[in-house]
C-alpha cells in the first residue's frame, strides 16, 4: 500500500486511518497500563475535577468554583453530561471511564488535525509519520495521561492543533467558538486563541526589525529576567502549597545565567519581524473584523469567568513568580524537563530554532506573537503547562526536519529514540507517598521539573546531552549532503538578518483541497 502521492505528502485518504490507529493504540495503552489510584482514581488535582463530574450542578452552579478552577471545569462538565445522557450513574469508576473515553476522542481529533496541518505545510509522509510518533507517543501523552486521566491536559494539546489549522486556513469561525470553550478547559488556550484572532488576517511583508530593535527587545527581556530572578531568590519567595523535591542553591547563578541566555537567544530571531515595531500595524489589526471579534470574545470570556466564579489566589502574577523561581532550582532544569517529558523533538527545536522561526515568520504576525509566548512558556519547568504551545510550534519543527531530507534509517532511529523517551517500559506506582524526591514517588516526578530529584537530574542530564550531540551530528551530516546537492534542497531558508526570505516560501499546492483562502 503506497503512502506517497506525487509530492511525497501523505494522501488525504490516509488521514482517517492514521488518526484511528493512534487513537486505538492510545486506548490500548489506557486499558493495559497502570493507573493512579489516589482519591478513587481521580488523582491529586484530578480529585477536584473528578468530584465536579460526580455532580456538576452542585459543585459548579449552586456553589461557585474559584476563578482559576472555572478555567479547568469544562472537561468535568462534559464527563457529567455524557454520563447523564447515557443514563449512567456518576460514580468514581464511571467518571474515570468518561475521562478516559474523552482522552481517546481528543487523541483521535488531534491526530486527524495534525495530518491536515502536515499537508498544508507539505511535510512528506516519512516525516509526517515520524512527527506523529514524536508528538503523540511522548511520555507526557501516552504514559502520563493514561496513568492520570482525570486532568484535562489533552484539551490543551488538541485545541492547539485546531487553533493552528484554523489560523493557517484563516478560519475565524473555527477559532472563536473553540476559544470560548477552551477558556473553560485549559487556561493557556486563551492567549494563543486571542492572538490568532487578532492577527489572523494580517500577512505583512517579511522585513527585519528597524534599527536592530530586536536585539534591544531580546536583551531587555533577558536583563529583566535576570534582575527579577535574583529578586525572587533574595526574597525567599515560595509558592503556596508547593515544595520542590531538591534544589542546588550553590548553582543559582548558573541557573539564572542559562535562563537568561535562553531568553535572549529564543527571542532574538523571533522578534526580528518589522511589523511588531509599527504601531499602525496593531491599529490596523484592531480595525479588522477578526480583531474586533477577538476583543469581543476575550471580553465575553472574562465576564463569564468573573460572573460564574469566586475570587481565588491564582493568576498570572503567581504563575510568573513561580516560573521564575523554578528556573533557579537547578541549571537548565526547564530545558531538561521539556525533553524528558516531550522527547527529542524538543532538542531538534533547539538545534534548528532559526529555521523554525523562519517558518513562523512566513505565516504572519499571529504565529510570531504566539511563538514569543511559547518561548517564554518554555521557561516553566512544570512542562505540562506548555501543551498548547507545543502543538502549535512542533509541526514546524517536523517541517524543518523534513527539509533536511534524512534517510529512512535515520528517521527510524529517531522514531525509536522518541519511543524510548516515552518510558513505555517504566511502571508508574499507584500512589506517590512520602517525599517527592524519594522512590517510588520519584518514578513519576523525575519527569516533572519542579519535583525532579538532584540524583535523577544528574542521571538524565548526560543522557539528554548525548542524544543532543547525536542529533547535531545527524543534522550536520544532512546539511553537508544537501550542500553537495545529493538531496532535495531545503525549503526553510532564511535571510542573513534572521527574517525568512520570500523566495524560501514554498507555495501550497491546490492538490491539498484544503487551501481555502490561505
GROMACS .gro file of N, CA and C in nm, residues 392-476:
model
  255
  392UNK      N    1   0.130   2.390   1.867
  392UNK     CA    2   0.137   2.495   1.764
  392UNK      C    3   0.275   2.503   1.702
  393UNK      N    4   0.380   2.485   1.781
  393UNK     CA    5   0.517   2.505   1.733
  393UNK      C    6   0.578   2.378   1.673
  394UNK      N    7   0.554   2.262   1.735
  394UNK     CA    8   0.623   2.141   1.693
  394UNK      C    9   0.597   2.099   1.548
  395UNK      N   10   0.478   2.123   1.491
  395UNK     CA   11   0.462   2.089   1.348
  395UNK      C   12   0.567   2.158   1.259
  396UNK      N   13   0.611   2.277   1.295
  396UNK     CA   14   0.712   2.346   1.216
  396UNK      C   15   0.850   2.286   1.239
  397UNK      N   16   0.871   2.227   1.357
  397UNK     CA   17   0.996   2.154   1.381
  397UNK      C   18   1.002   2.031   1.291
  398UNK      N   19   0.889   1.962   1.279
  398UNK     CA   20   0.883   1.845   1.190
  398UNK      C   21   0.905   1.888   1.045
  399UNK      N   22   0.851   2.005   1.009
  399UNK     CA   23   0.872   2.056   0.873
  399UNK      C   24   1.020   2.081   0.846
  400UNK      N   25   1.089   2.143   0.943
  400UNK     CA   26   1.232   2.167   0.928
  400UNK      C   27   1.307   2.034   0.915
  401UNK      N   28   1.268   1.938   0.995
  401UNK     CA   29   1.331   1.805   0.986
  401UNK      C   30   1.309   1.743   0.849
  402UNK      N   31   1.189   1.757   0.796
  402UNK     CA   32   1.160   1.703   0.664
  402UNK      C   33   1.249   1.765   0.558
  403UNK      N   34   1.275   1.895   0.569
  403UNK     CA   35   1.357   1.963   0.471
  403UNK      C   36   1.504   1.923   0.478
  404UNK      N   37   1.545   1.859   0.587
  404UNK     CA   38   1.682   1.807   0.594
  404UNK      C   39   1.698   1.681   0.509
  405UNK      N   40   1.584   1.621   0.471
  405UNK     CA   41   1.587   1.507   0.379
  405UNK      C   42   1.669   1.391   0.435
  406UNK      N   43   1.640   1.353   0.559
  406UNK     CA   44   1.712   1.244   0.623
  406UNK      C   45   1.675   1.111   0.558
  407UNK      N   46   1.768   1.018   0.559
  407UNK     CA   47   1.740   0.887   0.501
  407UNK      C   48   1.649   0.807   0.594
  408UNK      N   49   1.594   0.699   0.539
  408UNK     CA   50   1.496   0.619   0.613
  408UNK      C   51   1.554   0.560   0.740
  409UNK      N   52   1.678   0.515   0.733
  409UNK     CA   53   1.741   0.455   0.851
  409UNK      C   54   1.749   0.555   0.966
  410UNK      N   55   1.787   0.677   0.936
  410UNK     CA   56   1.798   0.780   1.040
  410UNK      C   57   1.661   0.815   1.096
  411UNK      N   58   1.560   0.821   1.009
  411UNK     CA   59   1.424   0.851   1.056
  411UNK      C   60   1.374   0.742   1.150
  412UNK      N   61   1.406   0.617   1.117
  412UNK     CA   62   1.366   0.506   1.205
  412UNK      C   63   1.439   0.516   1.339
  413UNK      N   64   1.567   0.550   1.333
  413UNK     CA   65   1.642   0.567   1.458
  413UNK      C   66   1.582   0.678   1.544
  414UNK      N   67   1.545   0.789   1.481
  414UNK     CA   68   1.482   0.899   1.554
  414UNK      C   69   1.351   0.855   1.618
  415UNK      N   70   1.273   0.777   1.544
  415UNK     CA   71   1.146   0.729   1.597
  415UNK      C   72   1.168   0.635   1.716
  416UNK      N   73   1.269   0.549   1.708
  416UNK     CA   74   1.300   0.457   1.817
  416UNK      C   75   1.346   0.533   1.942
  417UNK      N   76   1.430   0.634   1.922
  417UNK     CA   77   1.476   0.714   2.036
  417UNK      C   78   1.357   0.787   2.100
  418UNK      N   79   1.268   0.841   2.018
  418UNK     CA   80   1.149   0.908   2.070
  418UNK      C   81   1.062   0.811   2.149
  419UNK      N   82   1.050   0.689   2.099
  419UNK     CA   83   0.969   0.588   2.169
  419UNK      C   84   1.031   0.552   2.303
  420UNK      N   85   1.163   0.541   2.308
  420UNK     CA   86   1.230   0.511   2.435
  420UNK      C   87   1.208   0.624   2.535
  421UNK      N   88   1.207   0.748   2.487
  421UNK     CA   89   1.184   0.862   2.576
  421UNK      C   90   1.042   0.863   2.633
  422UNK      N   91   0.950   0.790   2.572
  422UNK     CA   92   0.813   0.784   2.625
  422UNK      C   93   0.805   0.705   2.755
  423UNK      N   94   0.911   0.630   2.786
  423UNK     CA   95   0.917   0.548   2.908
  423UNK      C   96   0.800   0.449   2.916
  424UNK      N   97   0.759   0.398   2.801
  424UNK     CA   98   0.650   0.300   2.800
  424UNK      C   99   0.687   0.175   2.880
  425UNK      N  100   0.817   0.153   2.895
  425UNK     CA  101   0.869   0.034   2.964
  425UNK      C  102   0.872   0.053   3.115
  426UNK      N  103   0.843   0.174   3.162
  426UNK     CA  104   0.852   0.205   3.304
  426UNK      C  105   0.717   0.184   3.371
  427UNK      N  106   0.717   0.121   3.488
  427UNK     CA  107   0.593   0.100   3.564
  427UNK      C  108   0.578   0.211   3.667
  428UNK      N  109   0.475   0.292   3.649
  428UNK     CA  110   0.448   0.401   3.743
  428UNK      C  111   0.371   0.347   3.864
  429UNK      N  112   0.397   0.400   3.983
  429UNK     CA  113   0.332   0.348   4.103
  429UNK      C  114   0.186   0.391   4.112
  430UNK      N  115   0.102   0.315   4.184
  430UNK     CA  116  -0.039   0.353   4.200
  430UNK      C  117  -0.057   0.473   4.292
  431UNK      N  118   0.047   0.504   4.371
  431UNK     CA  119   0.042   0.616   4.463
  431UNK      C  120   0.181   0.679   4.469
  432UNK      N  121   0.189   0.802   4.519
  432UNK     CA  122   0.318   0.869   4.531
  432UNK      C  123   0.339   0.913   4.676
  433UNK      N  124   0.349   0.818   4.770
  433UNK     CA  125   0.362   0.853   4.912
  433UNK      C  126   0.502   0.903   4.944
  434UNK      N  127   0.514   0.968   5.058
  434UNK     CA  128   0.646   1.013   5.103
  434UNK      C  129   0.695   1.136   5.029
  435UNK      N  130   0.823   1.164   5.044
  435UNK     CA  131   0.883   1.282   4.981
  435UNK      C  132   0.890   1.263   4.829
  436UNK      N  133   0.870   1.374   4.757
  436UNK     CA  134   0.870   1.367   4.610
  436UNK      C  135   1.004   1.322   4.556
  437UNK      N  136   1.114   1.350   4.628
  437UNK     CA  137   1.247   1.314   4.581
  437UNK      C  138   1.285   1.170   4.605
  438UNK      N  139   1.201   1.096   4.675
  438UNK     CA  140   1.229   0.956   4.706
  438UNK      C  141   1.144   0.864   4.620
  439UNK      N  142   1.194   0.745   4.597
  439UNK     CA  143   1.116   0.644   4.524
  439UNK      C  144   1.020   0.577   4.623
  440UNK      N  145   0.898   0.537   4.578
  440UNK     CA  146   0.853   0.529   4.438
  440UNK      C  147   0.800   0.659   4.379
  441UNK      N  148   0.778   0.763   4.461
  441UNK     CA  149   0.723   0.887   4.408
  441UNK      C  150   0.809   0.944   4.296
  442UNK      N  151   0.942   0.934   4.309
  442UNK     CA  152   1.033   0.990   4.210
  442UNK      C  153   1.021   0.921   4.074
  443UNK      N  154   0.965   0.801   4.070
  443UNK     CA  155   0.940   0.733   3.944
  443UNK      C  156   0.853   0.819   3.853
  444UNK      N  157   0.759   0.891   3.914
  444UNK     CA  158   0.674   0.985   3.840
  444UNK      C  159   0.740   1.121   3.830
  445UNK      N  160   0.790   1.170   3.942
  445UNK     CA  161   0.837   1.309   3.949
  445UNK      C  162   0.970   1.333   3.880
  446UNK      N  163   1.043   1.227   3.845
  446UNK     CA  164   1.170   1.250   3.774
  446UNK      C  165   1.146   1.305   3.634
  447UNK      N  166   1.021   1.301   3.587
  447UNK     CA  167   0.988   1.355   3.456
  447UNK      C  168   0.919   1.491   3.466
  448UNK      N  169   0.912   1.547   3.586
  448UNK     CA  170   0.848   1.676   3.606
  448UNK      C  171   0.946   1.768   3.678
  449UNK      N  172   0.987   1.874   3.611
  449UNK     CA  173   1.096   1.959   3.655
  449UNK      C  174   1.097   2.000   3.801
  450UNK      N  175   0.989   2.058   3.856
  450UNK     CA  176   0.995   2.107   3.993
  450UNK      C  177   1.025   1.999   4.096
  451UNK      N  178   0.985   1.877   4.066
  451UNK     CA  179   0.999   1.770   4.164
  451UNK      C  180   1.106   1.668   4.126
  452UNK      N  181   1.184   1.697   4.024
  452UNK     CA  182   1.293   1.608   3.985
  452UNK      C  183   1.403   1.615   4.092
  453UNK      N  184   1.445   1.500   4.144
  453UNK     CA  185   1.549   1.499   4.247
  453UNK      C  186   1.684   1.532   4.185
  454UNK      N  187   1.777   1.575   4.269
  454UNK     CA  188   1.912   1.605   4.222
  454UNK      C  189   1.976   1.482   4.158
  455UNK      N  190   1.950   1.365   4.216
  455UNK     CA  191   2.009   1.243   4.162
  455UNK      C  192   1.958   1.215   4.021
  456UNK      N  193   1.825   1.222   4.003
  456UNK     CA  194   1.770   1.193   3.871
  456UNK      C  195   1.804   1.304   3.771
  457UNK      N  196   1.823   1.424   3.818
  457UNK     CA  197   1.872   1.532   3.732
  457UNK      C  198   2.010   1.497   3.677
  458UNK      N  199   2.097   1.449   3.765
  458UNK     CA  200   2.234   1.415   3.724
  458UNK      C  201   2.238   1.288   3.639
  459UNK      N  202   2.137   1.201   3.653
  459UNK     CA  203   2.130   1.080   3.570
  459UNK      C  204   2.077   1.114   3.431
  460UNK      N  205   1.972   1.194   3.425
  460UNK     CA  206   1.905   1.221   3.298
  460UNK      C  207   1.976   1.326   3.213
  461UNK      N  208   2.044   1.420   3.278
  461UNK     CA  209   2.109   1.528   3.203
  461UNK      C  210   2.212   1.476   3.102
  462UNK      N  211   2.306   1.388   3.141
  462UNK     CA  212   2.403   1.340   3.041
  462UNK      C  213   2.339   1.260   2.929
  463UNK      N  214   2.230   1.190   2.958
  463UNK     CA  215   2.161   1.115   2.853
  463UNK      C  216   2.105   1.210   2.749
  464UNK      N  217   2.041   1.316   2.797
  464UNK     CA  218   1.983   1.416   2.706
  464UNK      C  219   2.093   1.486   2.627
  465UNK      N  220   2.204   1.519   2.692
  465UNK     CA  221   2.316   1.584   2.624
  465UNK      C  222   2.371   1.495   2.514
  466UNK      N  223   2.387   1.366   2.543
  466UNK     CA  224   2.439   1.273   2.443
  466UNK      C  225   2.345   1.261   2.325
  467UNK      N  226   2.215   1.254   2.351
  467UNK     CA  227   2.118   1.248   2.242
  467UNK      C  228   2.125   1.377   2.160
  468UNK      N  229   2.141   1.490   2.229
  468UNK     CA  230   2.153   1.617   2.158
  468UNK      C  231   2.275   1.621   2.069
  469UNK      N  232   2.388   1.570   2.116
  469UNK     CA  233   2.510   1.566   2.035
  469UNK      C  234   2.492   1.475   1.915
  470UNK      N  235   2.424   1.362   1.935
  470UNK     CA  236   2.397   1.271   1.823
  470UNK      C  237   2.310   1.340   1.718
  471UNK      N  238   2.205   1.410   1.764
  471UNK     CA  239   2.117   1.481   1.671
  471UNK      C  240   2.193   1.589   1.596
  472UNK      N  241   2.282   1.657   1.666
  472UNK     CA  242   2.362   1.761   1.599
  472UNK      C  243   2.449   1.699   1.490
  473UNK      N  244   2.505   1.582   1.518
  473UNK     CA  245   2.585   1.513   1.417
  473UNK      C  246   2.500   1.473   1.297
  474UNK      N  247   2.381   1.423   1.324
  474UNK     CA  248   2.289   1.385   1.217
  474UNK      C  249   2.255   1.505   1.130
  475UNK      N  250   2.226   1.618   1.195
  475UNK     CA  251   2.190   1.739   1.122
  475UNK      C  252   2.306   1.790   1.037
  476UNK      N  253   2.424   1.791   1.096
  476UNK     CA  254   2.541   1.839   1.021
  476UNK      C  255   2.570   1.751   0.901
   0.00000   0.00000   0.00000
